[in-house]
Coordinates of C-alpha atoms in Angstrom, one line a residue:
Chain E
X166 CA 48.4 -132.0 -2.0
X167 CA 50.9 -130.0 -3.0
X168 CA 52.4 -127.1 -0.5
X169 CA 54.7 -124.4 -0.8
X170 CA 56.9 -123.6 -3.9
X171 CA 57.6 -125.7 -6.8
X172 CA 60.9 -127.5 -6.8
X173 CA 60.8 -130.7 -8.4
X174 CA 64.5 -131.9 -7.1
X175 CA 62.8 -132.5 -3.8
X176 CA 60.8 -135.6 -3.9
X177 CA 57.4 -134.6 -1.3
X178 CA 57.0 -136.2 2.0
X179 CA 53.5 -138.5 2.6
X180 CA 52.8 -137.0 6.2
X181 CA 49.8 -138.5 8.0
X182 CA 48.5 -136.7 11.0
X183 CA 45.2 -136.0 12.9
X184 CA 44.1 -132.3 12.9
X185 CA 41.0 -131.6 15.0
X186 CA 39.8 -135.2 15.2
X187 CA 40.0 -135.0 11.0
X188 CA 42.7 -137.5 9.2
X189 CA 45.0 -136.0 7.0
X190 CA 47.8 -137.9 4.9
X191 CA 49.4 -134.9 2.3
X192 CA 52.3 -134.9 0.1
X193 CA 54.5 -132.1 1.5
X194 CA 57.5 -130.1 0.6
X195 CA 59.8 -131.1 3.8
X196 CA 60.6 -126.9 4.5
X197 CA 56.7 -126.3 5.4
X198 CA 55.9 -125.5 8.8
X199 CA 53.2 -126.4 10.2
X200 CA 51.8 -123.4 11.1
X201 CA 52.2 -122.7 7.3
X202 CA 50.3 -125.7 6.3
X203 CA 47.5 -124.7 8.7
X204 CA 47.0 -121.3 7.5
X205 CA 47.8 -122.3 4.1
X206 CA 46.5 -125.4 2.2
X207 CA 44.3 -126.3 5.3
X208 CA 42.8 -122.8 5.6
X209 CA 42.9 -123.1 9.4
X210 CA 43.6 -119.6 9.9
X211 CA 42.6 -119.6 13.7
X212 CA 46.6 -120.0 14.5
X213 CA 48.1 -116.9 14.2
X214 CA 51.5 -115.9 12.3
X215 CA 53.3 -113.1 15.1
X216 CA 56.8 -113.3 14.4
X217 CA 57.4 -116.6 12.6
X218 CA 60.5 -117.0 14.9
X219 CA 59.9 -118.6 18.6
X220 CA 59.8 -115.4 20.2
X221 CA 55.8 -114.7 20.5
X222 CA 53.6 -117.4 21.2
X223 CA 50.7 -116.7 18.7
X224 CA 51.0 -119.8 17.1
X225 CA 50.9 -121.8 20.0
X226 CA 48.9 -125.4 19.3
X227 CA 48.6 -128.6 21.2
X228 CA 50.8 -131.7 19.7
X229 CA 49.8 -134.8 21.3
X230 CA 48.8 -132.8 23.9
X231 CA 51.5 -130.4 24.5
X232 CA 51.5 -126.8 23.9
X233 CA 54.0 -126.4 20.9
X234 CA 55.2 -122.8 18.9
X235 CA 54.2 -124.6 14.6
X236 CA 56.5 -121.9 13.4
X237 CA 59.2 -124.2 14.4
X238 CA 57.7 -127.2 13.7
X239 CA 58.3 -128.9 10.2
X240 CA 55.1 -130.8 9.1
X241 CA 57.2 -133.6 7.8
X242 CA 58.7 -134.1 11.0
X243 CA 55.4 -134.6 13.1
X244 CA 54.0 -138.0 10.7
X245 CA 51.7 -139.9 13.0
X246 CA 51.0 -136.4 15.1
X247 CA 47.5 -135.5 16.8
X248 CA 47.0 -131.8 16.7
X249 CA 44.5 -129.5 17.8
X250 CA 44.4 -126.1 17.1
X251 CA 41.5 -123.3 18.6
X252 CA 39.2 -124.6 15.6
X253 CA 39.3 -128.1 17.6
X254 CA 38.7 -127.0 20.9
X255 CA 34.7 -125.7 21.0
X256 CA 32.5 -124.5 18.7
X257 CA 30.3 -120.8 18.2
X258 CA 27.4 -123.0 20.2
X259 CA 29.5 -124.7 22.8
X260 CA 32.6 -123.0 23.7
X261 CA 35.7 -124.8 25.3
X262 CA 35.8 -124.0 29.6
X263 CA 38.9 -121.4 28.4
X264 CA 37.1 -119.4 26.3
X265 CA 34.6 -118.9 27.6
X266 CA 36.6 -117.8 30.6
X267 CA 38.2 -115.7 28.4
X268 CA 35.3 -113.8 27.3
X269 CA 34.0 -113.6 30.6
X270 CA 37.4 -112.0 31.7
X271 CA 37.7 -109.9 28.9
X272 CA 41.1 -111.4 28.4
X273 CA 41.9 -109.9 25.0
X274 CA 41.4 -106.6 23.2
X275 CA 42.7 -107.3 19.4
X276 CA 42.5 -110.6 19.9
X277 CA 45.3 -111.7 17.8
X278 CA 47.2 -113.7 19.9
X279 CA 44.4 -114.8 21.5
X280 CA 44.0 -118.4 20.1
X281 CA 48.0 -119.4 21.2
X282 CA 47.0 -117.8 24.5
X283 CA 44.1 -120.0 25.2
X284 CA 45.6 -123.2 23.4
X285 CA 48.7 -122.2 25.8
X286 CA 46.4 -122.2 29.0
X287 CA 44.8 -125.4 28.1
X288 CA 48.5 -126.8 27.8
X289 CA 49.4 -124.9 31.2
X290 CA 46.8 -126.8 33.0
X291 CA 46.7 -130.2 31.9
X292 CA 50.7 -129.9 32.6
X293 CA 49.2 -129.8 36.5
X294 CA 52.3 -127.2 37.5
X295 CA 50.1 -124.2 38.6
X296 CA 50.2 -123.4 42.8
X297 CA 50.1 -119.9 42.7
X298 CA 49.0 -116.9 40.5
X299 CA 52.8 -116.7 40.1
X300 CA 53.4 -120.0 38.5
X301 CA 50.7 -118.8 36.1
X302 CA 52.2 -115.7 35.3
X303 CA 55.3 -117.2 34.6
X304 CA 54.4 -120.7 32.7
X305 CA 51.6 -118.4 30.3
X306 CA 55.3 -115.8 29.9
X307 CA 55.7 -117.9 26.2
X308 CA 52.6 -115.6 24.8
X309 CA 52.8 -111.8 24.4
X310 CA 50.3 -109.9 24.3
X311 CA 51.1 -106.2 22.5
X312 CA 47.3 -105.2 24.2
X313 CA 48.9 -105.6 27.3
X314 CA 45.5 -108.3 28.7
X315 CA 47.7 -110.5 30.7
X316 CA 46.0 -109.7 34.0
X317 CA 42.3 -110.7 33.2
X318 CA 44.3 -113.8 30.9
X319 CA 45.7 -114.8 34.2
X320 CA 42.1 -114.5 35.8
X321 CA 40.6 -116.3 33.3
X322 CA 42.8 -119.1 33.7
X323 CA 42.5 -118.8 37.4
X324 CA 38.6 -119.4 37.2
X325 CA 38.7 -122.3 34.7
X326 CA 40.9 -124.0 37.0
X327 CA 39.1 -123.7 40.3
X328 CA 36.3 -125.2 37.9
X329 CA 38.5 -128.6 38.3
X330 CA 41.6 -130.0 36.3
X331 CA 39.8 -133.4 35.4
X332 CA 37.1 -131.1 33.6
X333 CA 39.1 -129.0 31.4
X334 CA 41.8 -132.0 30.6
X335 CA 38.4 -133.8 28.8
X336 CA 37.4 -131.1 26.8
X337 CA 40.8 -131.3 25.4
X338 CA 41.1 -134.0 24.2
Chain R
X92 CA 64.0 -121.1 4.0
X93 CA 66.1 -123.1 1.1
X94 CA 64.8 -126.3 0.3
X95 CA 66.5 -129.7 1.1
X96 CA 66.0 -133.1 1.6
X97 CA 64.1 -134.8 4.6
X98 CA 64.9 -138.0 5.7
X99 CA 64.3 -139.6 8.9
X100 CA 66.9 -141.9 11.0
X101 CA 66.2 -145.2 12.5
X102 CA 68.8 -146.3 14.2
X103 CA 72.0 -143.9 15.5
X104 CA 74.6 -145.7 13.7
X105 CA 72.3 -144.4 10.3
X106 CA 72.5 -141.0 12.0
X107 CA 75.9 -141.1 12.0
X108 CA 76.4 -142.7 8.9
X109 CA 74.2 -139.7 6.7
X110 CA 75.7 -137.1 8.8
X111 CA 79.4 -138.0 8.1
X112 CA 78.6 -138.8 4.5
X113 CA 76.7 -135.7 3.4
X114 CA 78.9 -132.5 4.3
X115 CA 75.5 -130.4 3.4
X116 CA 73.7 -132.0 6.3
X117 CA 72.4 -131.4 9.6
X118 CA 70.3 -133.4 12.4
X119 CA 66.9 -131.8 13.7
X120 CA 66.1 -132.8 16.8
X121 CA 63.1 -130.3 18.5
X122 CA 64.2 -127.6 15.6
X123 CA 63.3 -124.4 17.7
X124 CA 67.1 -123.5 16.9
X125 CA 67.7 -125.1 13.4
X126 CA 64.2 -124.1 11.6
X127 CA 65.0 -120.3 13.0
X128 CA 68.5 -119.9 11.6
X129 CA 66.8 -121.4 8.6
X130 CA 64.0 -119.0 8.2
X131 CA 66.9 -116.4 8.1
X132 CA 69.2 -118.2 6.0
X133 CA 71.9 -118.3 8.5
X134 CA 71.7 -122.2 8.0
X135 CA 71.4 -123.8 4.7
X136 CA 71.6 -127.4 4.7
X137 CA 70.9 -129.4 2.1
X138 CA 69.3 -132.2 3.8
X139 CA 68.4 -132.2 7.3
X140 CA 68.4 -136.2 9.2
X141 CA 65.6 -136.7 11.5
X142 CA 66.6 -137.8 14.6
X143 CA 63.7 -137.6 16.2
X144 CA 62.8 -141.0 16.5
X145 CA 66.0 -142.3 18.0
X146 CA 65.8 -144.5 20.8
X147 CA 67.2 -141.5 23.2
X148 CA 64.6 -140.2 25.0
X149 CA 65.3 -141.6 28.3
X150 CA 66.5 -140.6 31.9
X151 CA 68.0 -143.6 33.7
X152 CA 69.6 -144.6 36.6
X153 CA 73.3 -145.5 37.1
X154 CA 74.5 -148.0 39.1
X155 CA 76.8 -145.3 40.5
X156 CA 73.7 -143.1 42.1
X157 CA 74.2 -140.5 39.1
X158 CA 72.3 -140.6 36.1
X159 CA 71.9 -140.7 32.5
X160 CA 70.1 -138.0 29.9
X161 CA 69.0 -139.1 26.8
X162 CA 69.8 -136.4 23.8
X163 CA 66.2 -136.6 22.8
X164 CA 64.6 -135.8 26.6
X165 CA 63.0 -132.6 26.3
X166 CA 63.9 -129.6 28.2
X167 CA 60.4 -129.8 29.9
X168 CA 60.9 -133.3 31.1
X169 CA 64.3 -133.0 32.2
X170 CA 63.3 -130.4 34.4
X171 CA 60.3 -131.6 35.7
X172 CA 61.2 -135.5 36.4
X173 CA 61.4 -136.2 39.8
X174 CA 64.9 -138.1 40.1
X175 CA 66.2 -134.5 38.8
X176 CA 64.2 -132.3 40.4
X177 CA 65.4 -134.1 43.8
X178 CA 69.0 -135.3 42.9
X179 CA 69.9 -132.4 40.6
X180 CA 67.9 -129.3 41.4
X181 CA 70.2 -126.9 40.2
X182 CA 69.8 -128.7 36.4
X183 CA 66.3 -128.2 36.8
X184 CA 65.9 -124.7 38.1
X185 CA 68.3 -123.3 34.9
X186 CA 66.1 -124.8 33.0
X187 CA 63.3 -123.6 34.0
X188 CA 64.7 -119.8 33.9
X189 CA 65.3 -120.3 30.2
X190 CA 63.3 -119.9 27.1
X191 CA 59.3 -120.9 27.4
X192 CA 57.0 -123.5 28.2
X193 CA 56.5 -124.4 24.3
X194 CA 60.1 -123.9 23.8
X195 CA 60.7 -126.4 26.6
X196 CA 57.9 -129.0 25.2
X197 CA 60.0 -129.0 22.0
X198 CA 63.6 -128.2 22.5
X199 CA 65.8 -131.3 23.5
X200 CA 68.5 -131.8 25.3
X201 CA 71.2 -132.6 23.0
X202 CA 69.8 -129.7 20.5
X203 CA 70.1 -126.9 24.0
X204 CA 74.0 -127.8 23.9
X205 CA 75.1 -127.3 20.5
X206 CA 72.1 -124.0 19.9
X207 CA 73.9 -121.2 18.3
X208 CA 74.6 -117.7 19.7
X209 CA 71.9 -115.7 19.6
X210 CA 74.3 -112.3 18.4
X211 CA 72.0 -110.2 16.5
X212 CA 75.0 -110.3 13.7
X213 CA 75.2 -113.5 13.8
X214 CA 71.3 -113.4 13.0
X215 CA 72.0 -111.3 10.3
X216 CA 73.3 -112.4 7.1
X217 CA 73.7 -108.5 5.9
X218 CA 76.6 -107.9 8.0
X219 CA 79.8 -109.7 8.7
X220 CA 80.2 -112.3 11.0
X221 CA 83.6 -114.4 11.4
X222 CA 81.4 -117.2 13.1
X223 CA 78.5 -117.2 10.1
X224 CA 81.2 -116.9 7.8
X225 CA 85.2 -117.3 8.3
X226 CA 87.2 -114.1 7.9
X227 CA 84.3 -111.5 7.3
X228 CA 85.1 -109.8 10.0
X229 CA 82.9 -109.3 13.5
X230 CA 80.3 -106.8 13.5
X231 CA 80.0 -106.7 17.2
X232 CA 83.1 -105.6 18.1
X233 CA 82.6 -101.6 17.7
X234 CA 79.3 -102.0 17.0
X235 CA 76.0 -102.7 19.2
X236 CA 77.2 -104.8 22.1
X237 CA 75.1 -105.2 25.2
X238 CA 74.1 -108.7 24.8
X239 CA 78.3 -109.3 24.3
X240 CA 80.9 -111.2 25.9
X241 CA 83.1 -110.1 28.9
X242 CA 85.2 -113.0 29.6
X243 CA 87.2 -115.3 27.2
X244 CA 86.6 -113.1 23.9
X245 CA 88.6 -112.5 20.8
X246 CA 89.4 -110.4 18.1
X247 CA 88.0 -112.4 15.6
X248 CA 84.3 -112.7 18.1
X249 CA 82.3 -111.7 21.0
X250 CA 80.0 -113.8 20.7
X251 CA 78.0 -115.7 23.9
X252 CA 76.8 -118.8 24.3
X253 CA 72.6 -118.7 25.5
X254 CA 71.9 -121.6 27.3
X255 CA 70.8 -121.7 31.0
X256 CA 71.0 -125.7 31.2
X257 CA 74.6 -125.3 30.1
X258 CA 75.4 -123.2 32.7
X259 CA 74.0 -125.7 35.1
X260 CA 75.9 -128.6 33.8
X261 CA 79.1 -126.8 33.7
X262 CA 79.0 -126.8 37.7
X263 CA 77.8 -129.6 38.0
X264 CA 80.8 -131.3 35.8
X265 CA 78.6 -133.6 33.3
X266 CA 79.9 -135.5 31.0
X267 CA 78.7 -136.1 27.3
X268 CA 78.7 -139.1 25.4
X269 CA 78.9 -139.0 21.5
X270 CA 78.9 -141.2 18.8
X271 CA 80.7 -140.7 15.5
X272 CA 82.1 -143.0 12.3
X273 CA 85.2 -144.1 15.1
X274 CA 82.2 -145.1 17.4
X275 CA 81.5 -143.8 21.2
X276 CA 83.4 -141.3 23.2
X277 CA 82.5 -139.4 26.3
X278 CA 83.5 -135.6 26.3
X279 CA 84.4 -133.4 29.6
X280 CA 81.6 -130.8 29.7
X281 CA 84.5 -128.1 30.5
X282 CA 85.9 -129.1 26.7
X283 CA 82.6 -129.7 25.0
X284 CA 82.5 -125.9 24.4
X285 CA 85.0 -123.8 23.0
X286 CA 86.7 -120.0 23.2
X287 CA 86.4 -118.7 20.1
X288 CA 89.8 -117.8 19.5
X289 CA 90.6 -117.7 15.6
X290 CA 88.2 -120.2 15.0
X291 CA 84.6 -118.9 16.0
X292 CA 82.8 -121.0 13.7
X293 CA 84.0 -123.9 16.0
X294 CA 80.7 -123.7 18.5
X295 CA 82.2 -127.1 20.2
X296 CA 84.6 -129.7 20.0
X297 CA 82.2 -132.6 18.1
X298 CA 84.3 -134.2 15.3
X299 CA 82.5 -134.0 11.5
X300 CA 79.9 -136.9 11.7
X301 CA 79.6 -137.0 15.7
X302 CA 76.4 -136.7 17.5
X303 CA 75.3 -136.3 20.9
X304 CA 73.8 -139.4 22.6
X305 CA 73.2 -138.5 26.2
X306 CA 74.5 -136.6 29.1
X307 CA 75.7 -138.0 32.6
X308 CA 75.8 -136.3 35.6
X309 CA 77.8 -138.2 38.6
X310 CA 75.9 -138.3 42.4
X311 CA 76.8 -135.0 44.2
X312 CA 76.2 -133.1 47.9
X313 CA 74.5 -130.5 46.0
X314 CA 70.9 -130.2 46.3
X315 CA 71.1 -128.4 49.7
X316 CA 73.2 -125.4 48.6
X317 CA 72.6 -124.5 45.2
X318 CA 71.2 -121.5 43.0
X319 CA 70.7 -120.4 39.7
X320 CA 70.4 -116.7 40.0
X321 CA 69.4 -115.1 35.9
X322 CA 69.5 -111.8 35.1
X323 CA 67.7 -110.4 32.2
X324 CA 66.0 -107.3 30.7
X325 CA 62.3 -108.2 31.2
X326 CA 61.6 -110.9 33.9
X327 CA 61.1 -114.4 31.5
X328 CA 61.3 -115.4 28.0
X329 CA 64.5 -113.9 27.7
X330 CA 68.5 -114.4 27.2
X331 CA 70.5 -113.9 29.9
X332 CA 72.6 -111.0 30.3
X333 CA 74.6 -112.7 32.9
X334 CA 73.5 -115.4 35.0
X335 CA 75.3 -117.4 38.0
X336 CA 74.8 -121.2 38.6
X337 CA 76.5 -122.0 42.4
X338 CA 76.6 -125.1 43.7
X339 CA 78.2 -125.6 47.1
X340 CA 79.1 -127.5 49.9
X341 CA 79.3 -126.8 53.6
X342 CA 80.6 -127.6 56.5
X343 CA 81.0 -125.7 59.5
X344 CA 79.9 -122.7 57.7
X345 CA 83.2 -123.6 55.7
X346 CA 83.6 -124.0 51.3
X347 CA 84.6 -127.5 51.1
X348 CA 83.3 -127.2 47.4
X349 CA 82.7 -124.2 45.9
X350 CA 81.1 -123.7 42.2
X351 CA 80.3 -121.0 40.1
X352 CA 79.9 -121.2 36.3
X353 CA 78.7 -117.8 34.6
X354 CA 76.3 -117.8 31.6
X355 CA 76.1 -114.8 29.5
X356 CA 79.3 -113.5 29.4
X357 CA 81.3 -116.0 27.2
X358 CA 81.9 -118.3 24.2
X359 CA 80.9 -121.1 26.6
X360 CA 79.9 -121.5 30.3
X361 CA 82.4 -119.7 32.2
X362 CA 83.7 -121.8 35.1
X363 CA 87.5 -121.4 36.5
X364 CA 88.1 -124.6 38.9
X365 CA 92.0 -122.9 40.1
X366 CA 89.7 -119.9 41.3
X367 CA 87.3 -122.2 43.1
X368 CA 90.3 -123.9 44.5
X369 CA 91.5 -120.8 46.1
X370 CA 88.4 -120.8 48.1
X371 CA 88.3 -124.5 49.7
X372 CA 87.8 -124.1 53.6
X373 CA 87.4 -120.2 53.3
X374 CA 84.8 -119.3 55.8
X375 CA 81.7 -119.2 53.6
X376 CA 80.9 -115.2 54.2
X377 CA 80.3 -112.1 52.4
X378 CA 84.2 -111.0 52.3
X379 CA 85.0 -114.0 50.6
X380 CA 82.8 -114.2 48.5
X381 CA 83.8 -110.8 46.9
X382 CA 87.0 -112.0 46.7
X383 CA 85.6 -114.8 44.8
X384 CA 84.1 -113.1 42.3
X385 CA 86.9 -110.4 42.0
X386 CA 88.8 -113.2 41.2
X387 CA 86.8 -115.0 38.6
X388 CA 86.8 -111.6 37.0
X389 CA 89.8 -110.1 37.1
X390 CA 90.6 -111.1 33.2
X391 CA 87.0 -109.4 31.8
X392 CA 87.4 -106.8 29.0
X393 CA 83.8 -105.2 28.5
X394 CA 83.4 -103.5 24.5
X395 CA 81.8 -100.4 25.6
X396 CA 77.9 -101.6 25.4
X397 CA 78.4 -104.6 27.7
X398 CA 80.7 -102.7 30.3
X399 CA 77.8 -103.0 32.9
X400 CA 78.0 -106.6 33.0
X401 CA 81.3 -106.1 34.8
X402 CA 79.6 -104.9 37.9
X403 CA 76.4 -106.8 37.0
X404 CA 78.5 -110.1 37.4
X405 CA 80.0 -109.4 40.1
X406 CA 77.0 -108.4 42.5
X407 CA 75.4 -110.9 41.0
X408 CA 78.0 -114.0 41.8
X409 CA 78.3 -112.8 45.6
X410 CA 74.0 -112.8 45.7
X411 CA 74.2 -116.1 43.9
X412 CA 77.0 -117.4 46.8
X413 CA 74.5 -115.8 49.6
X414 CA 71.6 -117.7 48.4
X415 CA 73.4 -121.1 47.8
X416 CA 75.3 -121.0 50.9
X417 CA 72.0 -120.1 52.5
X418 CA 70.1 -122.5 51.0
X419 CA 67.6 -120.4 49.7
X420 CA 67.5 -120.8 45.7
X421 CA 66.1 -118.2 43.3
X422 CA 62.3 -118.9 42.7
X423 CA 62.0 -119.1 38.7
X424 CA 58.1 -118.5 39.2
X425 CA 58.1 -116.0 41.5
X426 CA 61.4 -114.5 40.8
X427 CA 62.5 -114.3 44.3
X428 CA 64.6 -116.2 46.8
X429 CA 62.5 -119.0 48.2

């Protein structure tokens, strides 16, 4: 597969990784990020673009586990990687604990930076760090939210985990 | 973002070996720096060395009681592993004040010492910048400031340095090892750093083909009385406009070792030991510390946005002192003292 614009001088990368269970090895231009390989050649458009720059959270997706920003993630760099993005995590007929919670909540409005947000919380709560609705305020402070939701995000997030830790940590993986 | 060429290092002698052969080349490490100054073209490297999977992600023990950082540890694990968290708390609260929990998961600790300012000029490949490019002039200096330095500055840049975990360190007194073509060398954190001077390009003092291996931090009397007190415009996820790492200790409500090192307001983590000095076996009080941070800001020059930071520094060091010598540190979470 070939990604991104055509310059021959740079020999591609073979990159394997695991996206949503599936096995991938692509030839990749080495300056593809992986959010742009997600939204681009593998048409997983769930992870949003906000501001291509660290500062939003919108693209937030788990790497081995740990909630990441792709934007500033070269593909290249994450060979042998297991990724998951929101298309990983449930499906229309059985939805992940978190979103559910988050429809129950009504934690979005546009919903745009929605998917980060509830690949974030997953991160936030297998990371085991929450004791307060503080701690969750702060630790979910790497996703804006222009719609201004964060108080039913914060609920949501406060009902999946008083559904237990051990739960949630499954369906993640 | 330009292309270039990817290859990935094995061992740290290769590192070193690419880096000081290749003057087009630069290491990636957790990239949330490197891959944005790309995306804006501030960086251009031809070929970027992956580091990544360097045997230097660990936190050890030294035989001495302090301990030793591996350049690859992230942020996130620094600050939450327990022989830091109980030994070092001051290292991990800055840490946790700064940048966000992805950020964290991603961002190392070799790449958080040599990240680039975050002046908007700098950013900005429109307008001059003696730092981005040698003699084109500062753009900051007459022009939009806040975010500026107070302390330390020249004509030639205003620029700040944005690390929390820097500022940490800096009290703290770490030490950095590096490697380079001549082999090993350990680097004083107070000259890892530089003052911009004529030579704002300079960020630090690594040599062409060096690279950071790990960080060591000595055993200390610190975790009682200690704070890292950040000040910002919105409450997280943000650069500091002045922050205040303190680490102190007590006895008989006397300084026997005062620190303060300043983030926010310079070209590097502002610490001055004579000033600290002048304060040994002061009574550990309001008054003095006043005078202390009178003192350790009796040479700053504001630029007419950043003026507030003046004042902002100064109330901010003496609540910084209060809560250390208290030992009541500023809650990251909750923002409050604890």
């Amino acid at each position: 597969m070939d990604i991104g614009s055509r310059n021959d001088a740079v020999p591609l990368c073979s990159t394997a990784f695991v996206i949503n269970g599936q096995q991938f090895t692509l030839e990749l231009h080495p300056w593809v990020t992986l959010l742009d390989l997600l939204r681009g050649a593998l048409e997983l458009s769930g992870t949003k673009k906000g501001c291509d720059h660290g500062q939003c959270g919108a693209c937030t997706v788990l790497i081995d586990g740990e909630r990441i920003n792709a934007c500033l993630k070269l593909a290249v760099s994450l060979d042998g990687a297991r990724i998951t993005t929101i298309e990983g995590l449930g499906s229309p007929e059985s939805l992940h604990p978190m979103q559910k919670a988050f429809i129950e909540h009504d934690a979005f409005q546009c919903g745009y930076c929605t998917p980060g947000q509830i690949c974030s919380a997953i991160g936030l709560v297998s990371e085991g760090r929450v004791h307060s609705r503080a701690d969750i305020r702060e630790l979910m402070s790497g996703n804006l939210c222009r719609c201004g939701a964060y108080t039913n995000i914060a609920d949501a997030i406060e009902d999946v985990m008083g559904q237990g830790r051990n739960q949630i940590r499954e369906a993640a993986e | 973002m330009r292309p270039f060429s990817y290859t990935r290092a094995q061992t740290v002698q290769a590192a070193v070996q690419a880096l000081a052969s290749d003057p087009q080349a630069v290491l990636l490490a957790g990239g949330t720096n490197l891959i944005d100054l790309m995306k804006y073209e501030v960086e251009r490297p031809g070929a970027i060395i992956d580091i990544n999977r360097l045997p230097l992600n660990f936190i050890d023990d030294l035989p001495d009681g302090g301990i030793r950082i591996g350049a690859l540890v992230t942020n996130s694990s620094v600050a939450h592993d327990e022989r830091v968290r109980t030994r070092y708390p001051l290292l991990a609260s800055a840490i946790l004040a700064g940048a966000s929990p992805q950020l964290r998961n991603a961002a190392t600790t070799g790449g958080n010492l040599v990240q680039r300012t975050r002046c908007y000029y700098f950013y900005d490949p429109a307008t001059p910048c003696n730092k981005r490019q040698p003699g084109s002039g500062c753009a900051a200096i007459g022009g939009v400031n806040r975010i500026h330095a107070i302390l330390g500055a020249s004509d030639s840049c205003i620029a700040v340095h944005p690390s929390d975990m820097c500022v940490a360190l800096a009290a703290l007194g770490a030490t950095i090892e590096v490697e380079g073509p001549a082999g090993r060398r350990d680097i004083a954190f107070s000259d890892f750093h530089r003052l911009p001077g004529d030579r704002p390009e300079l960020d630090n003092t690594l040599q062409s083909g060096e690279l950071v291996v790990a960080i060591r931090l000595e055993p200390n009397h610190f975790a009682v009385h200690h704070t890292y007190l950040k000040l910002r415009d919105r409450l997280s996820y943000a650069f500091a406009l002045v922050s205040v790492a303190v680490a102190v200790e007590l006895s008989n409500d006397r300084l026997v070792d005062v620190r303060v090192a300043l983030g926010g307001v310079a070209h590097k983590p502002w610490r001055d030991r004579l000033v600290e000095a002048e304060f040994a076996g002061v009574v550990a009080d309001e008054e003095a510390f006043q005078k202390l941070a009178e003192r350790l800001l009796s040479g700053a020059k504001g630029h007419g946005g950043n003026h507030f930071k003046i004042p902002l520094a100064a109330k901010a060091i003496v609540r910084a002192l209060k809560q250390a010598t208290s030992g009541r540190l500023q809650d990251q979470a909750a923002k409050s003292v604890q």
